[in-house]
Tab-separated table of C-alpha atoms and ligand atoms in Angstrom:
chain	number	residue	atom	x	y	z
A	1	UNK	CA	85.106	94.681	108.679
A	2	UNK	CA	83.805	93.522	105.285
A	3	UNK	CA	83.316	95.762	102.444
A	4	UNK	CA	79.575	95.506	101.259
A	5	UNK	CA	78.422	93.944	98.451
A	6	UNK	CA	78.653	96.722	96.070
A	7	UNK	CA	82.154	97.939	96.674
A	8	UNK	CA	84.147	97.914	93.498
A	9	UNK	CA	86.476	95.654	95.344
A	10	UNK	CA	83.528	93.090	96.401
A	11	UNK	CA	81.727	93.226	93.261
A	12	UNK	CA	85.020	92.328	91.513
A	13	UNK	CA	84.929	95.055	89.682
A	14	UNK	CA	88.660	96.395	90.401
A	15	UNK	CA	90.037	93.611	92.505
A	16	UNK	CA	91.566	92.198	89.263
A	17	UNK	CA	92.820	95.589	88.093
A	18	UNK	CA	96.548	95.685	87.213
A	19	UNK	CA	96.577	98.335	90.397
A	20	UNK	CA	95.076	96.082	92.572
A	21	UNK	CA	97.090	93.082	91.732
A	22	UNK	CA	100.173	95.256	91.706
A	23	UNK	CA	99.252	96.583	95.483
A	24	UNK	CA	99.075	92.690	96.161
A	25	UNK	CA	101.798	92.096	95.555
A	26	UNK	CA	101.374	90.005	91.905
A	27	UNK	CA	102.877	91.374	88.886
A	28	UNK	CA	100.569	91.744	86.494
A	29	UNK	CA	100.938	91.820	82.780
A	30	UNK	CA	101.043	95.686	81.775
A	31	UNK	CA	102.458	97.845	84.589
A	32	UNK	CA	100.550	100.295	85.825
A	33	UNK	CA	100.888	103.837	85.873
A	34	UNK	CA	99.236	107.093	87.828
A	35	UNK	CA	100.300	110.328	88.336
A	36	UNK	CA	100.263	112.108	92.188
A	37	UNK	CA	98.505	115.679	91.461
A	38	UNK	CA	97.243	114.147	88.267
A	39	UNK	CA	93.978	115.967	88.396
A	40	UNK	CA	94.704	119.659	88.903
A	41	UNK	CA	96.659	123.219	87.350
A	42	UNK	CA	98.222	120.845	84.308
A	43	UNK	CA	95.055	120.340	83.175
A	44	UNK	CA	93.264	123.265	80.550
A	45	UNK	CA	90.036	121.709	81.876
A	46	UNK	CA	90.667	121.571	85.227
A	47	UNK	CA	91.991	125.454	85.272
A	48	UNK	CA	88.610	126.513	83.311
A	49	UNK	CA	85.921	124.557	86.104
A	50	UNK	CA	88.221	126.314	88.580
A	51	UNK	CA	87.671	130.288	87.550
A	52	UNK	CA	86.252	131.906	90.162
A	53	UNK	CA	86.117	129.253	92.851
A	54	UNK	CA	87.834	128.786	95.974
A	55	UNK	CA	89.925	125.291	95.999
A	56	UNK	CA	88.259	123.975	99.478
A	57	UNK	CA	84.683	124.810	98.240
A	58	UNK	CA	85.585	122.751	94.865
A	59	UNK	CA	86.356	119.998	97.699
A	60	UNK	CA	83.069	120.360	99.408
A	61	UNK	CA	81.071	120.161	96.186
A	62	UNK	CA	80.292	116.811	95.444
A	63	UNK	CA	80.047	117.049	91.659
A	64	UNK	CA	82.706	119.274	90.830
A	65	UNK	CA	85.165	117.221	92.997
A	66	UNK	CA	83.818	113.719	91.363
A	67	UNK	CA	84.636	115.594	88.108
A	68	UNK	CA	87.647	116.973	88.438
A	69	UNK	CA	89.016	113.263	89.849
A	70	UNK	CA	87.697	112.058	86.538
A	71	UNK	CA	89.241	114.437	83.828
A	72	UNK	CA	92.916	112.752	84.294
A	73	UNK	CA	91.501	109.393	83.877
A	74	UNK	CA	89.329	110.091	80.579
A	75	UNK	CA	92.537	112.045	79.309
A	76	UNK	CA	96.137	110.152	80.204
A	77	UNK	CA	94.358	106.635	80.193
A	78	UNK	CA	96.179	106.080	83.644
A	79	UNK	CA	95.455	102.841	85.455
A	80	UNK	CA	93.438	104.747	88.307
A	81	UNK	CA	91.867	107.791	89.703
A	82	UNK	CA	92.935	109.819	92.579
A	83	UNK	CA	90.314	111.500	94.538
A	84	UNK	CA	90.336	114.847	93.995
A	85	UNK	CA	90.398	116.496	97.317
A	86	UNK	CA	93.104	117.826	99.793
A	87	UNK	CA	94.636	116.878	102.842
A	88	UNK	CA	93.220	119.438	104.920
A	89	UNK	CA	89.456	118.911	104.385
A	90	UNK	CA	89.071	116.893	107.653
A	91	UNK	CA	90.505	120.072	109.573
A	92	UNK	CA	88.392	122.223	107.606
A	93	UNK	CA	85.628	120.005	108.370
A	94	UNK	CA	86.387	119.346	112.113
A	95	UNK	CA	86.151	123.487	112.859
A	96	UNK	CA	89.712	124.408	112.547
A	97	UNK	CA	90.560	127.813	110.519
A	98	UNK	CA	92.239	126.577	107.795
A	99	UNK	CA	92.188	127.959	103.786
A	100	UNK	CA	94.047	127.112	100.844
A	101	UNK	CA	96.269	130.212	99.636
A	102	UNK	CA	96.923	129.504	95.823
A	103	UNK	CA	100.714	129.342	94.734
A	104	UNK	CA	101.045	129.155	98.725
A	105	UNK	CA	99.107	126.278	99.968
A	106	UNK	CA	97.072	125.464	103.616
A	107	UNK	CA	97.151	128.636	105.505
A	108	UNK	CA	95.616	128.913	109.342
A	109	UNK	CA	94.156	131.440	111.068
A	110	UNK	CA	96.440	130.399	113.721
A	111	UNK	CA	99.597	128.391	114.786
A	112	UNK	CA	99.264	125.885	117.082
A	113	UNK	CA	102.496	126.512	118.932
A	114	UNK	CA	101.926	125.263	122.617
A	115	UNK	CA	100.491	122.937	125.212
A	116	UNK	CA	97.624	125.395	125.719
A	117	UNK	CA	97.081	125.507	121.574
A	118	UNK	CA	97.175	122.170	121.709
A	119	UNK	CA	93.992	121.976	124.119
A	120	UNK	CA	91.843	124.087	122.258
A	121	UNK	CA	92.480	121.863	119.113
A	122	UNK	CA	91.895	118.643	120.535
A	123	UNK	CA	88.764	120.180	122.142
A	124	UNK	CA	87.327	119.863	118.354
A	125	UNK	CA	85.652	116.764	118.556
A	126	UNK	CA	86.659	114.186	115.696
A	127	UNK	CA	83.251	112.240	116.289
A	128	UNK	CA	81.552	115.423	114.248
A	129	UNK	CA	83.493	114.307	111.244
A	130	UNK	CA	80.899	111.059	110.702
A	131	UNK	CA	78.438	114.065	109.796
A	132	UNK	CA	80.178	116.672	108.286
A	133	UNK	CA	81.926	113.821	105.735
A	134	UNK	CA	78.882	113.060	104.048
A	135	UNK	CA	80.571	115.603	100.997
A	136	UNK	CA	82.968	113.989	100.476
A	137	UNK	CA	81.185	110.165	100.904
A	138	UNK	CA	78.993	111.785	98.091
A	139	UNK	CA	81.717	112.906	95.984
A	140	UNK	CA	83.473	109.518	96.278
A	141	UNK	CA	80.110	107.873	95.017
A	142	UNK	CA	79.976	109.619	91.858
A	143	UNK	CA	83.533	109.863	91.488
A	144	UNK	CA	83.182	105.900	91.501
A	145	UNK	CA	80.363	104.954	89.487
A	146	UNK	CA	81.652	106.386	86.889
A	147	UNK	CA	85.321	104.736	86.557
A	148	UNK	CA	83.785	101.077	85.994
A	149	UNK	CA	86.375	98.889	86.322
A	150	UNK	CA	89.623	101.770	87.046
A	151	UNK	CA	89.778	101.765	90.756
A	152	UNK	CA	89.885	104.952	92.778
A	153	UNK	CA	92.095	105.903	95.121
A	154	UNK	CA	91.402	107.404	98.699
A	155	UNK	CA	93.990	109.427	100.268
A	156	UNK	CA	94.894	111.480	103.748
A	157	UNK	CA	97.900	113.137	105.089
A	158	UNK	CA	99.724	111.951	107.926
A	159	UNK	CA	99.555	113.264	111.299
A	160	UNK	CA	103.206	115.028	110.933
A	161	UNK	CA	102.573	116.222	107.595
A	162	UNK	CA	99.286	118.141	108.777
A	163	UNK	CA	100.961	119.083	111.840
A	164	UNK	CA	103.552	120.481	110.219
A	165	UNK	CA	100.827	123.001	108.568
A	166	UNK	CA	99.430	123.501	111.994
A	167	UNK	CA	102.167	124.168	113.714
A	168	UNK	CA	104.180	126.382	111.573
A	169	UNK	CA	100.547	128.108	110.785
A	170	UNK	CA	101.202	127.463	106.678
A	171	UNK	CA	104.171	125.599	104.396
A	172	UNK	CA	107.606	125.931	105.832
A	173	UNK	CA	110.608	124.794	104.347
A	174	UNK	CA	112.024	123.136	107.377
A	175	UNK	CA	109.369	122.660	109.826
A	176	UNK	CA	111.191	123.865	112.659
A	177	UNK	CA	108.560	124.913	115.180
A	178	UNK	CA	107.065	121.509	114.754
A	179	UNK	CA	110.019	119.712	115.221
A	180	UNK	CA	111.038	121.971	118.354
A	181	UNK	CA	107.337	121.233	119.401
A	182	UNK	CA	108.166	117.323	118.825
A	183	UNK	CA	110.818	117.744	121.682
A	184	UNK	CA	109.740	120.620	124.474
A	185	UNK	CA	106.671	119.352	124.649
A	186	UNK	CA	106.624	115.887	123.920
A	187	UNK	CA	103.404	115.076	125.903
A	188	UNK	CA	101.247	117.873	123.871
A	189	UNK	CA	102.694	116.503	120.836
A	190	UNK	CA	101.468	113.144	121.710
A	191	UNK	CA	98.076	114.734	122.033
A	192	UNK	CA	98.282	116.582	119.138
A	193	UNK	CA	99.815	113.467	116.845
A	194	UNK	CA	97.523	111.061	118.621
A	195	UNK	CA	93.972	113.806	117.824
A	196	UNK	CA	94.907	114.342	113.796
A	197	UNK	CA	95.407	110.484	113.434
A	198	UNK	CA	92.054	110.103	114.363
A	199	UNK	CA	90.841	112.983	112.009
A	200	UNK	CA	92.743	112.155	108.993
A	201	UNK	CA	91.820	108.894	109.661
A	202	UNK	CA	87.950	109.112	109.792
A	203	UNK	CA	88.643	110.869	106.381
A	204	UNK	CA	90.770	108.120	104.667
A	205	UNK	CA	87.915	105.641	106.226
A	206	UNK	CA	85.232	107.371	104.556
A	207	UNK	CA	86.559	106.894	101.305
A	208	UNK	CA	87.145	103.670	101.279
A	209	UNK	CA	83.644	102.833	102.593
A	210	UNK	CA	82.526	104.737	100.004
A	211	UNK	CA	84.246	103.124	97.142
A	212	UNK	CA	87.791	103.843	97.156
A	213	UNK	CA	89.710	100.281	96.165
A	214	UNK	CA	92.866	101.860	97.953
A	215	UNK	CA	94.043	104.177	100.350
A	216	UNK	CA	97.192	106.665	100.066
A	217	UNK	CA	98.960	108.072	103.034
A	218	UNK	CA	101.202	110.882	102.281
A	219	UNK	CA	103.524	112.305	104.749
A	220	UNK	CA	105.134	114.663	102.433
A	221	UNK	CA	106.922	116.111	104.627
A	222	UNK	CA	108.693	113.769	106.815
A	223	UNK	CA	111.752	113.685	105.045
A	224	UNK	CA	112.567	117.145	107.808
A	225	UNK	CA	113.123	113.826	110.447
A	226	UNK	CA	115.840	111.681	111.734
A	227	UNK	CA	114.860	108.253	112.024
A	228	UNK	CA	115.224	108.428	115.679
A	229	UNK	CA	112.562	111.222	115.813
A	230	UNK	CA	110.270	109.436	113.004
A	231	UNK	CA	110.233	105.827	114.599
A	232	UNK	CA	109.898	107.394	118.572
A	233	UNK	CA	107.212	110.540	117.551
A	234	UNK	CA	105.960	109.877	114.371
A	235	UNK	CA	105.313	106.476	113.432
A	236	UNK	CA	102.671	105.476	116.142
A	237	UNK	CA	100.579	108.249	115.466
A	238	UNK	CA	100.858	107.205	111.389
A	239	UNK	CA	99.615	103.536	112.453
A	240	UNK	CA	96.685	105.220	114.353
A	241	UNK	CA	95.610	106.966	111.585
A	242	UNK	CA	95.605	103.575	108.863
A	243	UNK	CA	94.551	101.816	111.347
A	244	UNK	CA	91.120	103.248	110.557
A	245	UNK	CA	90.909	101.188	107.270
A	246	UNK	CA	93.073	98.493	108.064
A	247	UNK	CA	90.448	96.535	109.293
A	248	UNK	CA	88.803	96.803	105.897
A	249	UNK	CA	88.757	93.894	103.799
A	250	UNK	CA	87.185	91.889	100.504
A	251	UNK	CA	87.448	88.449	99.141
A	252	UNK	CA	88.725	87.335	95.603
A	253	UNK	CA	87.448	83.249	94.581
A	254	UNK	CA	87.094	82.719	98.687
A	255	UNK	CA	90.360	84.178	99.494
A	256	UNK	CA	90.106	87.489	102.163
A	257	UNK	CA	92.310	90.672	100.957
A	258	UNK	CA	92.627	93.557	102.932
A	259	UNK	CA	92.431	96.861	101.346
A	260	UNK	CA	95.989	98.047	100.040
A	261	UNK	CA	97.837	100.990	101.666
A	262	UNK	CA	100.326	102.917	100.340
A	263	UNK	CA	102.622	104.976	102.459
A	264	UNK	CA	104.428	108.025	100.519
A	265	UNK	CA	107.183	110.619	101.700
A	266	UNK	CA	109.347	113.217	100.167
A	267	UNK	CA	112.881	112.893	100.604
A	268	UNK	CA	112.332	109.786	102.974
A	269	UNK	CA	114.867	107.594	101.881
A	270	UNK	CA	116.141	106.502	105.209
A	271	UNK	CA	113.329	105.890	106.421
A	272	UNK	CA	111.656	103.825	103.947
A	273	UNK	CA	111.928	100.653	106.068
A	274	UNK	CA	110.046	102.408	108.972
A	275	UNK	CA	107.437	103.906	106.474
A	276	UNK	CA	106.973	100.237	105.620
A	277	UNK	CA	106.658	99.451	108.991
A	278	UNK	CA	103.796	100.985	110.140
A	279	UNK	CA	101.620	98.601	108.719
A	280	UNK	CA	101.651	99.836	105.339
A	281	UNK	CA	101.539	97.245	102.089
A	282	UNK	CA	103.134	99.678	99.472
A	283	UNK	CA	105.544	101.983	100.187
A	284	UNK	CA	105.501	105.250	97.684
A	285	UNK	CA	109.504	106.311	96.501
A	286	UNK	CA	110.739	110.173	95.676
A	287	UNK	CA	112.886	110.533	92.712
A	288	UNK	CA	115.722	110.035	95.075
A	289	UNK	CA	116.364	106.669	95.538
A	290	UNK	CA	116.457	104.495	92.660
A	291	UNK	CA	113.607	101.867	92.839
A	292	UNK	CA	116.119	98.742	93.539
A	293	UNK	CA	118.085	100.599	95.870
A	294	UNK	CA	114.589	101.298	98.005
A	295	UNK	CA	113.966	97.576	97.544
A	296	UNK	CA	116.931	96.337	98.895
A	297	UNK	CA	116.563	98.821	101.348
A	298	UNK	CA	112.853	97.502	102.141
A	299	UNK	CA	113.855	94.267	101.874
A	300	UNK	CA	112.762	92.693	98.932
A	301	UNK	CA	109.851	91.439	99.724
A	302	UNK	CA	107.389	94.826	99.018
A	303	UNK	CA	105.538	96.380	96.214
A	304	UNK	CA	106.807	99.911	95.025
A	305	UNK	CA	105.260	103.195	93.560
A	306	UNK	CA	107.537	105.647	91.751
A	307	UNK	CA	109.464	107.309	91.013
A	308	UNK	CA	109.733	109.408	87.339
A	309	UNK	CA	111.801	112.498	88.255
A	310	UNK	CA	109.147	115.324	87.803
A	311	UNK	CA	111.851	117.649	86.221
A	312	UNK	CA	112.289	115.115	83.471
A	313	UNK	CA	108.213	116.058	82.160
A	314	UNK	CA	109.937	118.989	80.789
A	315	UNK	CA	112.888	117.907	79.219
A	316	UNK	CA	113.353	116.767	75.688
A	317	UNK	CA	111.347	113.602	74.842
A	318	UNK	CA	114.360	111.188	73.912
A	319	UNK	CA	115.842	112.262	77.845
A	320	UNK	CA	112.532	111.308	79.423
A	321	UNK	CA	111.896	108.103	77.591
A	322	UNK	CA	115.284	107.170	78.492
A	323	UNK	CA	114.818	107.643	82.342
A	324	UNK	CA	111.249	105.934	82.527
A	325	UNK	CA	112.671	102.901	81.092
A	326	UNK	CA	115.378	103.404	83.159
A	327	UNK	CA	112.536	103.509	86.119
A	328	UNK	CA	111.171	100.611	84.966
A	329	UNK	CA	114.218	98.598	84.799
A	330	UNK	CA	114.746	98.886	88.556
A	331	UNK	CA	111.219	98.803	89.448
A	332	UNK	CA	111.806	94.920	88.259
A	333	UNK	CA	113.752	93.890	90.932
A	334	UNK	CA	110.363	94.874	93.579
A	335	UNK	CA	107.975	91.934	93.554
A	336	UNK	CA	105.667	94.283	91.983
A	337	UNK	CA	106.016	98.077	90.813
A	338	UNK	CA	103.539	100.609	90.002
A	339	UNK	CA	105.047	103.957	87.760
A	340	UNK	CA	104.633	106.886	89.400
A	341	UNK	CA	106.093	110.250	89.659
A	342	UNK	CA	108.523	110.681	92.271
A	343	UNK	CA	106.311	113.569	93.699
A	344	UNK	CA	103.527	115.802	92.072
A	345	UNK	CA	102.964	116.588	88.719
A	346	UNK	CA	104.207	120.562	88.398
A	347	UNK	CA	101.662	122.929	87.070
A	348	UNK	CA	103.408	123.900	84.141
A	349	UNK	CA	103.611	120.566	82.707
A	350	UNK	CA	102.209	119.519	79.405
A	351	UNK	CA	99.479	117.696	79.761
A	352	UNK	CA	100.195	115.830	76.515
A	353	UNK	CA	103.642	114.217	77.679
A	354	UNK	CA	101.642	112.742	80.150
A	355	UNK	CA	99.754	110.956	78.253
A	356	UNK	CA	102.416	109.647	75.777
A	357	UNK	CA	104.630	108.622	79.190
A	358	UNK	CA	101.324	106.063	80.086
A	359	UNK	CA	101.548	104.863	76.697
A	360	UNK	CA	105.194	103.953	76.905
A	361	UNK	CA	105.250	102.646	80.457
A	362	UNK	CA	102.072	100.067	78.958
A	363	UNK	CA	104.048	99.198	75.798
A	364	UNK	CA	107.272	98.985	77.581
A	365	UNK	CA	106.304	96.766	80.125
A	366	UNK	CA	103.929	94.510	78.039
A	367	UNK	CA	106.949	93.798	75.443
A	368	UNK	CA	109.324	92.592	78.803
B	1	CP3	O1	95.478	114.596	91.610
B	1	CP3	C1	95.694	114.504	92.833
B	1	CP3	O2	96.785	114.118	93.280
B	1	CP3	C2	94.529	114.750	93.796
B	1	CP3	C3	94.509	115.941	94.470
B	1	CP3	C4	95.409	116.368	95.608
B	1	CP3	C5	95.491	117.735	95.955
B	1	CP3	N1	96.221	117.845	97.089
B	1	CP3	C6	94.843	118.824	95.199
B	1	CP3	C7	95.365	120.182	95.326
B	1	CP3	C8	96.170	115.655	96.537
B	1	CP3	C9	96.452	114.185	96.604
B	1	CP3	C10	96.671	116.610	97.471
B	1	CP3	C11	97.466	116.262	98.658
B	1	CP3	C12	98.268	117.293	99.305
B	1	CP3	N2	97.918	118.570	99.625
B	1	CP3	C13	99.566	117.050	99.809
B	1	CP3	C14	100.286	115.725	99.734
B	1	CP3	C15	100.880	115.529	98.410
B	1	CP3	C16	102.063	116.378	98.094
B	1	CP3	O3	101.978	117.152	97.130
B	1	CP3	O4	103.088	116.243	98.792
B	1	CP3	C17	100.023	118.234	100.409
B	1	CP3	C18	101.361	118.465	101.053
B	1	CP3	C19	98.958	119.199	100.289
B	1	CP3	C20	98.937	120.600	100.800
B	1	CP3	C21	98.743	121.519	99.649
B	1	CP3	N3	97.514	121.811	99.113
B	1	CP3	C22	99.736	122.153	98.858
B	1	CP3	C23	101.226	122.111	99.112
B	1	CP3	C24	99.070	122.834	97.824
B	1	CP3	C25	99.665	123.574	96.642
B	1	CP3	C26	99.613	125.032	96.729
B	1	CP3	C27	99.843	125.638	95.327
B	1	CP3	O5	98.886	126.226	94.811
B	1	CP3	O6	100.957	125.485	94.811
B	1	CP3	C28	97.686	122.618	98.014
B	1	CP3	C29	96.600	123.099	97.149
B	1	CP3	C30	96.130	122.107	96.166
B	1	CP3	N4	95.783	120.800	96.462
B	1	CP3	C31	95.905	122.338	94.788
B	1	CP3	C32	95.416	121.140	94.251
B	1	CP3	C33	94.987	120.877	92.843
B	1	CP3	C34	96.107	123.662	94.071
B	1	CP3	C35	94.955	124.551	94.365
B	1	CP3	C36	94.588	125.472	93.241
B	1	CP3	O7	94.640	125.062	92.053
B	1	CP3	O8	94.184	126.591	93.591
């Protein structure tokens, strides 16, 4: 499907953004930069709209959620917005009992531990979501008109990353009763992999239509596979869910783009290749695997996002510097490279290095 007319991508608006050219593949003059969790507790902003409020109401709210994607961008001068939202809101918004425990993270009211859990789930119909979206269509919208030209971008969590919540009933460090799931019960785990594709998807979908100029899968939590188990239980249901904006395209001086897609994991090193392989164009890279080890492992041919230890945003100045060029050096051997962190930004971080890291990864990269 074509975007309309007024999509930032259409319009032209962000289609020649260094992001966008960098998700394409072309290297453009400055490289870009973002932060994952860029908008949230580093923020003295963010933690002041936030007293008193419950993080999936600020979700739900339209106008707080458009603001709080915007204060990183007016602040750090990064080369996009991330849409301030969670991974869970399509649950949330499909019926199931899910809040967000802060310090903690997605909490449900209960586990979804067997073939019979996995019935009443999937009985939540992921049709409903076209409706009960319109929140977060809305917050896109503002979120959107007011970046101009510095593209947005949409995000979801993958179907094992969410069912890792559901099935262990909240975080676990080793997602065992998922993973023992994966294997008893392989045919409810099909249905259950196969039913939050659909929902995450509708959810990444939504965005885009709604003015997101790129879409971010992250399966955080994959890294707890082997790549046996990934490629056989995981990976389908992953294609299933960006399948829902792959279809989604633009065109640039009469040539047709699709929309970029970046695929993202935590301590996924060996199975970059398989992350790529799901149909994704970028692939996101933990702090890990240096950047042109991950591109020889992906081949050579793919644009990477990455991968700034986050322990590093606390260390002295002259040690961080020294590591982002460091970054940036091996992020040269990718045909293209955006600078990322290699996961979130931690709460306690000062907002201020932040900003002077954009400023060095722009004059870095310009002087090369
Ligand atoms: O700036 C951004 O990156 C946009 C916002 C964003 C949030 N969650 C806001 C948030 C994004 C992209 C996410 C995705 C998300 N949520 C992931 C994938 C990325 C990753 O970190 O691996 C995962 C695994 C979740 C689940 C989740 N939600 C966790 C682990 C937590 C943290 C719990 C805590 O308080 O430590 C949340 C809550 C959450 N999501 C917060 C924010 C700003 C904190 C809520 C608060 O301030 O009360």
């Amino acid at each position: 499907m074509i975007l309309d007319a007024q999509h930032p991508l259409s319009s032209g608006l962000t289609a020649d953004s260094r992001l966008i050219q960098a998700y394409q593949g072309v290297r453009p003059d400055v490289t870009p930069v973002w932060f994952m969790r860029q908008a949230g507790r580093s923020l003295p902003e963010y933690r002041e709209l936030r007293v008193g409020t419950r993080m999936l109401d600020v979700c739900l709210d339209p106008e707080l959620a458009s603001e709080i994607s915007l204060q990183p961008v007016r602040r750090h001068n990064v080369d996009a917005g991330i849409f301030f939202s969670d991974i869970v809101v399509p649950l949330k918004l499909v019926g199931v009992d899910v809040t967000i425990v802060a310090g903690k993270g997605p909490v449900l009211g209960k586990a979804v531990r067997t073939s019979a859990d996995v019935d009443e789930l999937t009985a939540l119909d992921p049709a409903i979501l076209d409706e009960a979206l319109a929140p977060i269509r809305d917050a896109v919208g503002r979120a959107v008109s007011q970046l101009g030209s510095t593209p947005l971008i949409g995000f979801a969590g993958a179907p094992f990353t969410l069912a890792a919540y559901l099935v262990e009933g909240g975080p676990s460090k080793d997602h065992i009763h998922a993973r023992t799931l994966m294997h008893a019960e392989p045919e409810a785990w099909a249905r259950l992999m196969a039913w939050t594709a659909d929902v995450t998807g509708r959810f990444l979908r939504a965005q885009v239509l709604a003015g997101a100029s790129a879409a971010q899968l992250f399966d955080s939590w994959a890294g707890a596979l082997s790549l046996v188990d990934y490629a056989a239980s995981v990976a389908p249901a992953s294609a299933a869910a960006i399948a829902h904006v792959r279809d989604l395209s633009y065109s640039v001086n009469g040539a047709d783009r699709n929309v970029p897609i970046v695929h993202f994991g935590v301590g996924t090193g060996e199975l970059l290749k398989e992350m790529h392989n799901i149909g994704a164009d970028v692939v996101g890279v933990d702090y890990r695997v240096p950047l042109d080890e991950a591109n020889r492992r992906l081949g050579g041919a793919v644009p990477v996002q990455g991968n700034v230890d986050p322990a590093l945003l606390t260390a002295p100045w002259p040690v961080l510097e020294a590591h982002v060029r460091d970054v940036l050096e091996r992020g040269r051997s990718a045909p293209s490279h955006v600078l990322n962190l290699g996961h979130g930004v931690p709460p306690d971080t000062d907002p201020d290095v932040l900003t002077r890291l954009v400023s060095l990864v722009h004059d870095v990269s310009a002087a090369e």
